[in-house]
Amino acid sequence: FRPREAFYFERHPHWFAGHMSKGKVKIQQKLKDVDVVLEVRDARAPFSTAQFELTADLGGRAQRLVILNKADLVTPNVSLMMRNTIEETGLPCLLTNARERKNLIKIKNFALDHVRARHPRSLGVMLMVVGLPNVGKSTVLNGLKRIVFSTANHQGPHSKLVHGVKRTESRASGTPGQTKQVSFFQLSNMPRLYCYDTPGIMLTKRRNDPERNAKLAVLHAMPDHLAGQVYLADYLLFRLNRAHQFQYVDELGLEGPTDDVRFLASSIWAALLSGNTQPMVACHITWGAQHFLKLFRDGRLGKICLDHIPGAEEIHQLRQLKAQTEPPGPWGPPCYPEAPA
């Protein structure tokens, strides 16, 4: 089997709902009171899911911590390379799995150890989670709160850790766009920790980078129908085959790997209806493609990173190219050149 060498990007999916525009304004208003900005990214695309539009103007007003969530869906060596690459730029980075609350306690330790609160006597340390839709912002906040209450229960009835703190949690869902407003939560009483939960804000559309939009759509940062389930399944199949990730063959009971997304979706749909007593009138390609996407998002098709993680030598070459190249803009190139092979 020889996989395809290239993918034809015929669509430019993008999503920017009305609540995102309102949320972006609200976030910028609240940032002046924030001590720590928790930028949550998806570890399967650590660069494509960076919300650089909200964090570009932070300056020295707030400390920024990059959280690579869903790190269990990539291999450990790739996750360590991602963390090292981000930390080389001067940004602290943390690998987490918010669903299982792994490493979330380090967020609290980072906030207390590296941040000087603006209002230590009255309010305490103010956090804010930001990021693209469906990267796990609300899950990170809820995980922090559950850890605090679990610690308080372990300490006993005289613990003041959660004295006066409500158990209210943020609404977490696997559907993008569920959080539509900026909400305020208290995490603990002693020490006093507070956090803003924010809606996922999509990046500005870039027509010269359709692959980034396809990656975000595959990771469910936008509704599937905007790009089309079959189109997204075809791109995912292309990436799995190119990375020699053939776990889908065993998961779906196929005879071997394939590049035909319609055959793949038809096989999935036939398997889904194999236990149905009603006769199958027609094969629904879209539903089979949707199931294929769900398997990937649940981590059942292998561990893969959709972004290229550059090595030390490649980073050095890129920096040299940027120093010698005219910056992107209306009168310059659309983007910086790639590093030579």
mmCIF file of C-alpha atoms in Angstrom:
data_model
loop_
_atom_site.group_PDB
_atom_site.id
_atom_site.type_symbol
_atom_site.label_atom_id
_atom_site.label_comp_id
_atom_site.label_asym_id
_atom_site.label_seq_id
_atom_site.Cartn_x
_atom_site.Cartn_y
_atom_site.Cartn_z
ATOM 1 C CA PHE A 1 0.000 0.000 0.000
ATOM 2 C CA ARG A 2 1.357 3.398 -1.025
ATOM 3 C CA PRO A 3 -0.479 6.373 0.549
ATOM 4 C CA ARG A 4 -1.250 9.609 -1.258
ATOM 5 C CA GLU A 5 1.578 12.110 -1.372
ATOM 6 C CA ALA A 6 -0.626 15.215 -1.345
ATOM 7 C CA PHE A 7 -4.129 16.328 -0.428
ATOM 8 C CA TYR A 8 -6.195 18.738 -2.493
ATOM 9 C CA PHE A 9 -7.663 21.434 -0.228
ATOM 10 C CA GLU A 10 -10.793 22.415 -2.093
ATOM 11 C CA ARG A 11 -12.565 24.011 0.868
ATOM 12 C CA HIS A 12 -11.769 26.742 3.376
ATOM 13 C CA PRO A 13 -13.947 26.004 6.432
ATOM 14 C CA HIS A 14 -14.250 28.807 8.948
ATOM 15 C CA TRP A 15 -16.536 29.642 11.851
ATOM 16 C CA PHE A 16 -16.979 32.867 13.792
ATOM 17 C CA ALA A 17 -20.314 32.994 15.612
ATOM 18 C CA GLY A 18 -21.895 36.140 17.022
ATOM 19 C CA HIS A 19 -21.136 35.260 20.647
ATOM 20 C CA MET A 20 -17.409 35.133 19.794
ATOM 21 C CA SER A 21 -17.330 38.799 18.820
ATOM 22 C CA LYS A 22 -19.041 39.790 22.074
ATOM 23 C CA GLY A 23 -16.838 37.440 24.072
ATOM 24 C CA LYS A 24 -13.660 38.832 22.517
ATOM 25 C CA VAL A 25 -14.590 42.362 23.628
ATOM 26 C CA LYS A 26 -15.478 41.137 27.137
ATOM 27 C CA ILE A 27 -12.204 39.225 27.460
ATOM 28 C CA GLN A 28 -10.160 42.284 26.518
ATOM 29 C CA GLN A 29 -12.043 44.312 29.140
ATOM 30 C CA LYS A 30 -11.397 41.759 31.906
ATOM 31 C CA LEU A 31 -7.727 41.186 31.055
ATOM 32 C CA LYS A 32 -6.657 44.287 32.986
ATOM 33 C CA ASP A 33 -7.661 42.527 36.248
ATOM 34 C CA VAL A 34 -6.070 39.156 35.430
ATOM 35 C CA ASP A 35 -2.811 37.908 36.952
ATOM 36 C CA VAL A 36 -2.425 34.655 34.978
ATOM 37 C CA VAL A 37 -3.698 33.834 31.485
ATOM 38 C CA LEU A 38 -4.093 30.093 30.919
ATOM 39 C CA GLU A 39 -3.928 29.547 27.157
ATOM 40 C CA VAL A 40 -5.344 26.076 26.517
ATOM 41 C CA ARG A 41 -4.342 24.300 23.304
ATOM 42 C CA ASP A 42 -5.007 20.864 21.851
ATOM 43 C CA ALA A 43 -1.836 18.755 22.071
ATOM 44 C CA ARG A 44 -2.696 17.121 18.726
ATOM 45 C CA ALA A 45 -2.122 20.500 17.035
ATOM 46 C CA PRO A 46 -0.134 22.647 19.494
ATOM 47 C CA PHE A 47 0.638 25.417 16.981
ATOM 48 C CA SER A 48 -2.548 25.444 14.910
ATOM 49 C CA THR A 49 -4.680 25.741 18.082
ATOM 50 C CA ALA A 50 -2.683 28.665 19.516
ATOM 51 C CA GLN A 51 -4.953 31.643 20.278
ATOM 52 C CA PHE A 52 -2.305 34.247 19.500
ATOM 53 C CA GLU A 53 -4.833 36.956 18.674
ATOM 54 C CA LEU A 54 -5.951 37.239 22.309
ATOM 55 C CA THR A 55 -2.500 36.862 23.861
ATOM 56 C CA ALA A 56 -0.531 39.089 21.466
ATOM 57 C CA ASP A 57 -1.150 42.291 23.459
ATOM 58 C CA LEU A 58 -0.576 40.936 26.962
ATOM 59 C CA GLY A 59 2.874 42.449 27.364
ATOM 60 C CA GLY A 60 3.846 42.375 31.029
ATOM 61 C CA ARG A 61 0.347 42.843 32.384
ATOM 62 C CA ALA A 62 -0.228 39.144 33.097
ATOM 63 C CA GLN A 63 1.774 35.948 33.264
ATOM 64 C CA ARG A 64 0.985 33.504 30.447
ATOM 65 C CA LEU A 65 0.970 29.732 30.826
ATOM 66 C CA VAL A 66 0.487 27.513 27.772
ATOM 67 C CA ILE A 67 -1.489 24.348 28.600
ATOM 68 C CA LEU A 68 -1.287 21.500 26.098
ATOM 69 C CA ASN A 69 -4.471 19.611 26.927
ATOM 70 C CA LYS A 70 -5.341 16.092 25.721
ATOM 71 C CA ALA A 71 -1.649 15.162 25.891
ATOM 72 C CA ASP A 72 -2.686 11.515 26.318
ATOM 73 C CA LEU A 73 -3.716 11.478 22.635
ATOM 74 C CA VAL A 74 -0.123 11.955 21.402
ATOM 75 C CA THR A 75 2.972 9.877 22.111
ATOM 76 C CA PRO A 76 5.124 10.885 25.121
ATOM 77 C CA ASN A 77 8.203 11.705 23.037
ATOM 78 C CA VAL A 78 6.178 14.007 20.748
ATOM 79 C CA SER A 79 4.563 15.736 23.724
ATOM 80 C CA LEU A 80 7.972 16.397 25.275
ATOM 81 C CA MET A 81 9.254 17.804 21.967
ATOM 82 C CA MET A 82 6.238 20.114 21.816
ATOM 83 C CA ARG A 83 6.801 21.345 25.352
ATOM 84 C CA ASN A 84 10.506 21.944 24.784
ATOM 85 C CA THR A 85 9.853 23.821 21.521
ATOM 86 C CA ILE A 86 7.340 26.142 23.198
ATOM 87 C CA GLU A 87 9.529 26.704 26.262
ATOM 88 C CA GLU A 88 12.458 27.663 24.006
ATOM 89 C CA THR A 89 10.415 30.703 22.957
ATOM 90 C CA GLY A 90 10.293 31.831 26.596
ATOM 91 C CA LEU A 91 6.752 30.629 27.381
ATOM 92 C CA PRO A 92 6.149 28.244 30.296
ATOM 93 C CA CYS A 93 4.306 25.139 29.100
ATOM 94 C CA LEU A 94 2.395 22.367 30.855
ATOM 95 C CA LEU A 95 1.177 19.005 29.525
ATOM 96 C CA THR A 96 -2.212 17.967 30.896
ATOM 97 C CA ASN A 97 -5.093 15.559 30.533
ATOM 98 C CA ALA A 98 -7.945 17.553 32.034
ATOM 99 C CA ARG A 99 -10.483 14.714 31.883
ATOM 100 C CA GLU A 100 -8.372 12.671 34.276
ATOM 101 C CA ARG A 101 -7.098 15.803 36.098
ATOM 102 C CA LYS A 102 -3.465 14.958 35.389
ATOM 103 C CA ASN A 103 -0.965 17.760 36.145
ATOM 104 C CA LEU A 104 -3.751 20.263 36.854
ATOM 105 C CA ILE A 105 -2.423 20.862 40.369
ATOM 106 C CA LYS A 106 0.682 22.369 38.743
ATOM 107 C CA ILE A 107 -1.478 25.218 37.441
ATOM 108 C CA LYS A 108 -2.269 26.284 41.004
ATOM 109 C CA ASN A 109 1.378 25.920 42.002
ATOM 110 C CA PHE A 110 2.458 28.034 39.022
ATOM 111 C CA ALA A 111 -0.036 30.775 39.885
ATOM 112 C CA LEU A 112 1.059 30.949 43.526
ATOM 113 C CA ASP A 113 4.811 30.585 42.941
ATOM 114 C CA HIS A 114 5.370 32.837 39.905
ATOM 115 C CA VAL A 115 2.680 35.473 40.119
ATOM 116 C CA ARG A 116 2.399 38.463 42.375
ATOM 117 C CA ALA A 117 -1.290 39.152 42.858
ATOM 118 C CA ARG A 118 -2.520 42.636 42.011
ATOM 119 C CA HIS A 119 -4.983 42.625 44.916
ATOM 120 C CA PRO A 120 -3.628 40.057 47.424
ATOM 121 C CA ARG A 121 -5.564 41.354 50.422
ATOM 122 C CA SER A 122 -8.980 41.777 48.835
ATOM 123 C CA LEU A 123 -9.449 39.412 45.904
ATOM 124 C CA GLY A 124 -6.403 37.190 45.558
ATOM 125 C CA VAL A 125 -4.976 35.686 42.373
ATOM 126 C CA MET A 126 -7.100 36.094 39.242
ATOM 127 C CA LEU A 127 -6.863 33.496 36.466
ATOM 128 C CA MET A 128 -8.436 33.412 33.021
ATOM 129 C CA VAL A 129 -8.676 30.484 30.607
ATOM 130 C CA VAL A 130 -8.625 31.372 26.902
ATOM 131 C CA GLY A 131 -8.342 29.362 23.721
ATOM 132 C CA LEU A 132 -10.087 28.123 20.623
ATOM 133 C CA PRO A 133 -13.432 26.315 20.826
ATOM 134 C CA ASN A 134 -13.456 22.765 22.189
ATOM 135 C CA VAL A 135 -9.850 22.583 23.394
ATOM 136 C CA GLY A 136 -10.925 21.830 26.981
ATOM 137 C CA LYS A 137 -11.010 25.211 28.733
ATOM 138 C CA SER A 138 -14.080 24.452 30.869
ATOM 139 C CA THR A 139 -12.782 20.958 31.610
ATOM 140 C CA VAL A 140 -9.520 22.439 32.929
ATOM 141 C CA LEU A 141 -11.428 24.856 35.182
ATOM 142 C CA ASN A 142 -13.765 22.130 36.485
ATOM 143 C CA GLY A 143 -10.810 19.830 37.107
ATOM 144 C CA LEU A 144 -9.078 22.499 39.193
ATOM 145 C CA LYS A 145 -12.210 22.969 41.264
ATOM 146 C CA ARG A 146 -12.701 19.237 41.851
ATOM 147 C CA ILE A 147 -9.099 18.882 42.988
ATOM 148 C CA VAL A 148 -9.595 21.676 45.531
ATOM 149 C CA PHE A 149 -12.770 20.141 46.957
ATOM 150 C CA SER A 150 -11.171 16.691 47.056
ATOM 151 C CA THR A 151 -8.219 18.139 48.990
ATOM 152 C CA ALA A 152 -10.578 19.888 51.405
ATOM 153 C CA ASN A 153 -12.436 16.627 52.085
ATOM 154 C CA HIS A 154 -9.123 14.933 52.807
ATOM 155 C CA GLN A 155 -8.111 17.691 55.227
ATOM 156 C CA GLY A 156 -11.263 17.260 57.304
ATOM 157 C CA PRO A 157 -14.172 19.413 58.507
ATOM 158 C CA HIS A 158 -11.924 22.172 59.892
ATOM 159 C CA SER A 159 -10.345 22.925 56.517
ATOM 160 C CA LYS A 160 -10.736 26.515 55.332
ATOM 161 C CA LEU A 161 -9.626 25.690 51.796
ATOM 162 C CA VAL A 162 -13.147 25.891 50.332
ATOM 163 C CA HIS A 163 -14.898 27.884 53.062
ATOM 164 C CA GLY A 164 -17.646 29.865 51.313
ATOM 165 C CA VAL A 165 -16.746 28.452 47.873
ATOM 166 C CA LYS A 166 -19.674 27.206 45.792
ATOM 167 C CA ARG A 167 -19.496 23.893 43.957
ATOM 168 C CA THR A 168 -20.861 25.473 40.777
ATOM 169 C CA GLU A 169 -18.973 24.250 37.711
ATOM 170 C CA SER A 170 -18.676 25.495 34.177
ATOM 171 C CA ARG A 171 -20.685 23.771 31.477
ATOM 172 C CA ALA A 172 -18.353 21.406 29.635
ATOM 173 C CA SER A 173 -19.363 19.700 26.395
ATOM 174 C CA GLY A 174 -17.771 18.014 23.418
ATOM 175 C CA THR A 175 -19.753 20.293 21.106
ATOM 176 C CA PRO A 176 -17.972 23.520 20.085
ATOM 177 C CA GLY A 177 -19.546 26.803 21.086
ATOM 178 C CA GLN A 178 -21.379 25.678 24.244
ATOM 179 C CA THR A 179 -19.738 28.349 26.419
ATOM 180 C CA LYS A 180 -21.100 31.650 25.126
ATOM 181 C CA GLN A 181 -20.402 34.105 27.978
ATOM 182 C CA VAL A 182 -17.516 35.110 30.229
ATOM 183 C CA SER A 183 -18.209 33.560 33.654
ATOM 184 C CA PHE A 184 -16.524 34.106 37.019
ATOM 185 C CA PHE A 185 -15.719 31.270 39.453
ATOM 186 C CA GLN A 186 -13.999 31.040 42.815
ATOM 187 C CA LEU A 187 -11.661 28.067 43.038
ATOM 188 C CA SER A 188 -10.483 28.206 46.660
ATOM 189 C CA ASN A 189 -10.620 30.386 49.772
ATOM 190 C CA MET A 190 -7.202 29.903 51.351
ATOM 191 C CA PRO A 191 -5.369 30.701 49.176
ATOM 192 C CA ARG A 192 -7.844 32.867 47.321
ATOM 193 C CA LEU A 193 -7.979 31.785 43.692
ATOM 194 C CA TYR A 194 -10.495 33.005 41.137
ATOM 195 C CA CYS A 195 -10.886 32.202 37.466
ATOM 196 C CA TYR A 196 -12.716 33.572 34.433
ATOM 197 C CA ASP A 197 -14.125 30.974 32.061
ATOM 198 C CA THR A 198 -14.366 32.357 28.529
ATOM 199 C CA PRO A 199 -16.007 31.228 25.279
ATOM 200 C CA GLY A 200 -13.812 29.715 22.609
ATOM 201 C CA ILE A 201 -12.770 32.414 20.139
ATOM 202 C CA MET A 202 -11.927 31.267 16.617
ATOM 203 C CA LEU A 203 -9.000 32.812 14.754
ATOM 204 C CA THR A 204 -9.345 35.173 11.822
ATOM 205 C CA LYS A 205 -9.779 33.346 8.537
ATOM 206 C CA ARG A 206 -6.608 32.923 6.481
ATOM 207 C CA ARG A 207 -7.188 31.818 2.896
ATOM 208 C CA ASN A 208 -3.501 31.139 2.317
ATOM 209 C CA ASP A 209 -3.515 28.391 4.972
ATOM 210 C CA PRO A 210 -6.436 26.018 4.273
ATOM 211 C CA GLU A 211 -4.722 23.108 6.039
ATOM 212 C CA ARG A 212 -4.883 24.896 9.388
ATOM 213 C CA ASN A 213 -8.641 25.247 8.951
ATOM 214 C CA ALA A 214 -8.914 21.553 8.072
ATOM 215 C CA LYS A 215 -6.945 20.589 11.186
ATOM 216 C CA LEU A 216 -9.176 22.715 13.415
ATOM 217 C CA ALA A 217 -12.277 21.188 11.849
ATOM 218 C CA VAL A 218 -10.973 17.628 12.348
ATOM 219 C CA LEU A 219 -10.302 18.457 16.012
ATOM 220 C CA HIS A 220 -13.937 19.652 16.258
ATOM 221 C CA ALA A 221 -13.123 23.308 16.882
ATOM 222 C CA MET A 222 -16.051 24.097 14.568
ATOM 223 C CA PRO A 223 -19.234 22.261 13.537
ATOM 224 C CA ASP A 224 -18.572 19.446 11.061
ATOM 225 C CA HIS A 225 -21.153 20.550 8.513
ATOM 226 C CA LEU A 226 -19.184 23.730 7.723
ATOM 227 C CA ALA A 227 -16.537 21.695 5.898
ATOM 228 C CA GLY A 228 -18.489 18.498 5.325
ATOM 229 C CA GLN A 229 -18.015 15.222 7.166
ATOM 230 C CA VAL A 230 -16.753 13.357 4.088
ATOM 231 C CA TYR A 231 -14.186 16.067 3.302
ATOM 232 C CA LEU A 232 -12.866 16.021 6.893
ATOM 233 C CA ALA A 233 -12.792 12.225 6.997
ATOM 234 C CA ASP A 234 -10.838 12.223 3.726
ATOM 235 C CA TYR A 235 -8.250 14.632 5.159
ATOM 236 C CA LEU A 236 -7.998 12.579 8.374
ATOM 237 C CA LEU A 237 -7.553 9.384 6.352
ATOM 238 C CA PHE A 238 -4.795 11.088 4.346
ATOM 239 C CA ARG A 239 -2.955 12.121 7.540
ATOM 240 C CA LEU A 240 -3.288 8.690 9.170
ATOM 241 C CA ASN A 241 -1.975 6.900 6.089
ATOM 242 C CA ARG A 242 0.901 9.345 5.628
ATOM 243 C CA ALA A 243 1.937 8.800 9.264
ATOM 244 C CA HIS A 244 1.603 5.002 8.810
ATOM 245 C CA GLN A 245 -1.069 4.941 11.497
ATOM 246 C CA PHE A 246 -3.102 1.952 10.330
ATOM 247 C CA GLN A 247 -4.874 1.269 13.590
ATOM 248 C CA TYR A 248 -8.161 2.108 11.882
ATOM 249 C CA VAL A 249 -7.834 -1.112 9.855
ATOM 250 C CA ASP A 250 -8.157 -3.278 12.971
ATOM 251 C CA GLU A 251 -10.642 -0.930 14.643
ATOM 252 C CA LEU A 252 -13.010 -1.120 11.665
ATOM 253 C CA GLY A 253 -12.287 -4.710 10.634
ATOM 254 C CA LEU A 254 -10.973 -3.825 7.164
ATOM 255 C CA GLU A 255 -8.822 -6.097 5.019
ATOM 256 C CA GLY A 256 -6.121 -3.434 4.716
ATOM 257 C CA PRO A 257 -5.451 0.297 4.547
ATOM 258 C CA THR A 258 -7.235 2.359 1.943
ATOM 259 C CA ASP A 259 -7.171 5.845 0.422
ATOM 260 C CA ASP A 260 -10.803 5.716 -0.698
ATOM 261 C CA VAL A 261 -12.840 7.614 1.893
ATOM 262 C CA ARG A 262 -16.143 6.610 0.308
ATOM 263 C CA PHE A 263 -15.276 2.933 0.547
ATOM 264 C CA LEU A 264 -14.200 3.502 4.151
ATOM 265 C CA ALA A 265 -17.402 5.335 5.085
ATOM 266 C CA SER A 266 -19.527 2.712 3.299
ATOM 267 C CA SER A 267 -17.813 -0.078 5.239
ATOM 268 C CA ILE A 268 -18.394 1.749 8.525
ATOM 269 C CA TRP A 269 -22.055 2.344 7.739
ATOM 270 C CA ALA A 270 -22.556 -1.303 6.742
ATOM 271 C CA ALA A 271 -20.918 -2.422 9.997
ATOM 272 C CA LEU A 272 -23.118 -0.088 12.035
ATOM 273 C CA LEU A 273 -26.242 -1.567 10.460
ATOM 274 C CA SER A 274 -25.079 -5.187 10.567
ATOM 275 C CA GLY A 275 -27.012 -5.783 13.779
ATOM 276 C CA ASN A 276 -30.116 -3.976 12.562
ATOM 277 C CA THR A 277 -33.026 -6.207 11.584
ATOM 278 C CA GLN A 278 -34.432 -3.623 9.183
ATOM 279 C CA PRO A 279 -33.234 -3.848 5.573
ATOM 280 C CA MET A 280 -30.635 -1.242 4.528
ATOM 281 C CA VAL A 281 -32.080 0.830 1.722
ATOM 282 C CA ALA A 282 -29.007 2.911 0.905
ATOM 283 C CA CYS A 283 -25.545 3.481 2.326
ATOM 284 C CA HIS A 284 -25.255 6.801 4.147
ATOM 285 C CA ILE A 285 -21.706 7.967 3.416
ATOM 286 C CA THR A 286 -21.997 11.020 5.672
ATOM 287 C CA TRP A 287 -22.887 9.016 8.770
ATOM 288 C CA GLY A 288 -19.992 6.633 8.189
ATOM 289 C CA ALA A 289 -17.590 9.593 7.844
ATOM 290 C CA GLN A 290 -19.013 11.122 11.033
ATOM 291 C CA HIS A 291 -18.352 7.888 12.941
ATOM 292 C CA PHE A 292 -14.788 7.798 11.613
ATOM 293 C CA LEU A 293 -14.191 11.331 12.926
ATOM 294 C CA LYS A 294 -15.663 10.399 16.309
ATOM 295 C CA LEU A 295 -13.318 7.413 16.625
ATOM 296 C CA PHE A 296 -10.338 9.702 16.052
ATOM 297 C CA ARG A 297 -11.538 12.328 18.524
ATOM 298 C CA ASP A 298 -12.018 9.619 21.146
ATOM 299 C CA GLY A 299 -8.421 8.471 20.656
ATOM 300 C CA ARG A 300 -9.279 5.075 19.156
ATOM 301 C CA LEU A 301 -7.353 5.461 15.878
ATOM 302 C CA GLY A 302 -3.872 5.856 17.324
ATOM 303 C CA LYS A 303 -1.815 8.717 18.692
ATOM 304 C CA ILE A 304 -0.906 11.336 16.111
ATOM 305 C CA CYS A 305 0.113 14.991 16.090
ATOM 306 C CA LEU A 306 -1.298 16.923 13.122
ATOM 307 C CA ASP A 307 1.288 19.714 13.415
ATOM 308 C CA HIS A 308 4.910 19.368 12.373
ATOM 309 C CA ILE A 309 7.206 19.687 15.400
ATOM 310 C CA PRO A 310 10.474 21.281 14.242
ATOM 311 C CA GLY A 311 13.815 20.145 15.603
ATOM 312 C CA ALA A 312 16.535 22.402 16.960
ATOM 313 C CA GLU A 313 18.370 22.637 13.617
ATOM 314 C CA GLU A 314 15.169 23.416 11.726
ATOM 315 C CA ILE A 315 14.264 26.167 14.213
ATOM 316 C CA HIS A 316 17.705 27.709 13.673
ATOM 317 C CA GLN A 317 17.200 27.655 9.878
ATOM 318 C CA LEU A 318 13.756 29.238 10.200
ATOM 319 C CA ARG A 319 15.122 32.065 12.324
ATOM 320 C CA GLN A 320 17.821 32.737 9.744
ATOM 321 C CA LEU A 321 15.235 32.813 6.964
ATOM 322 C CA LYS A 322 13.012 35.240 8.875
ATOM 323 C CA ALA A 323 15.970 37.528 9.482
ATOM 324 C CA GLN A 324 16.731 37.600 5.752
ATOM 325 C CA THR A 325 13.143 37.742 4.427
ATOM 326 C CA GLU A 326 10.748 40.637 4.091
ATOM 327 C CA PRO A 327 7.993 40.282 6.718
ATOM 328 C CA PRO A 328 4.565 39.096 5.518
ATOM 329 C CA GLY A 329 2.096 41.839 4.696
ATOM 330 C CA PRO A 330 0.042 43.444 1.953
ATOM 331 C CA TRP A 331 3.205 44.378 0.005
ATOM 332 C CA GLY A 332 5.300 41.363 0.964
ATOM 333 C CA PRO A 333 4.953 37.577 0.811
ATOM 334 C CA PRO A 334 1.778 35.974 2.240
ATOM 335 C CA CYS A 335 3.801 34.039 4.822
ATOM 336 C CA TYR A 336 7.350 33.256 5.849
ATOM 337 C CA PRO A 337 9.102 30.601 3.742
ATOM 338 C CA GLU A 338 9.453 27.064 4.965
ATOM 339 C CA ALA A 339 12.781 25.783 6.212
ATOM 340 C CA PRO A 340 14.792 24.017 3.507
ATOM 341 C CA ALA A 341 14.975 20.253 3.662
#
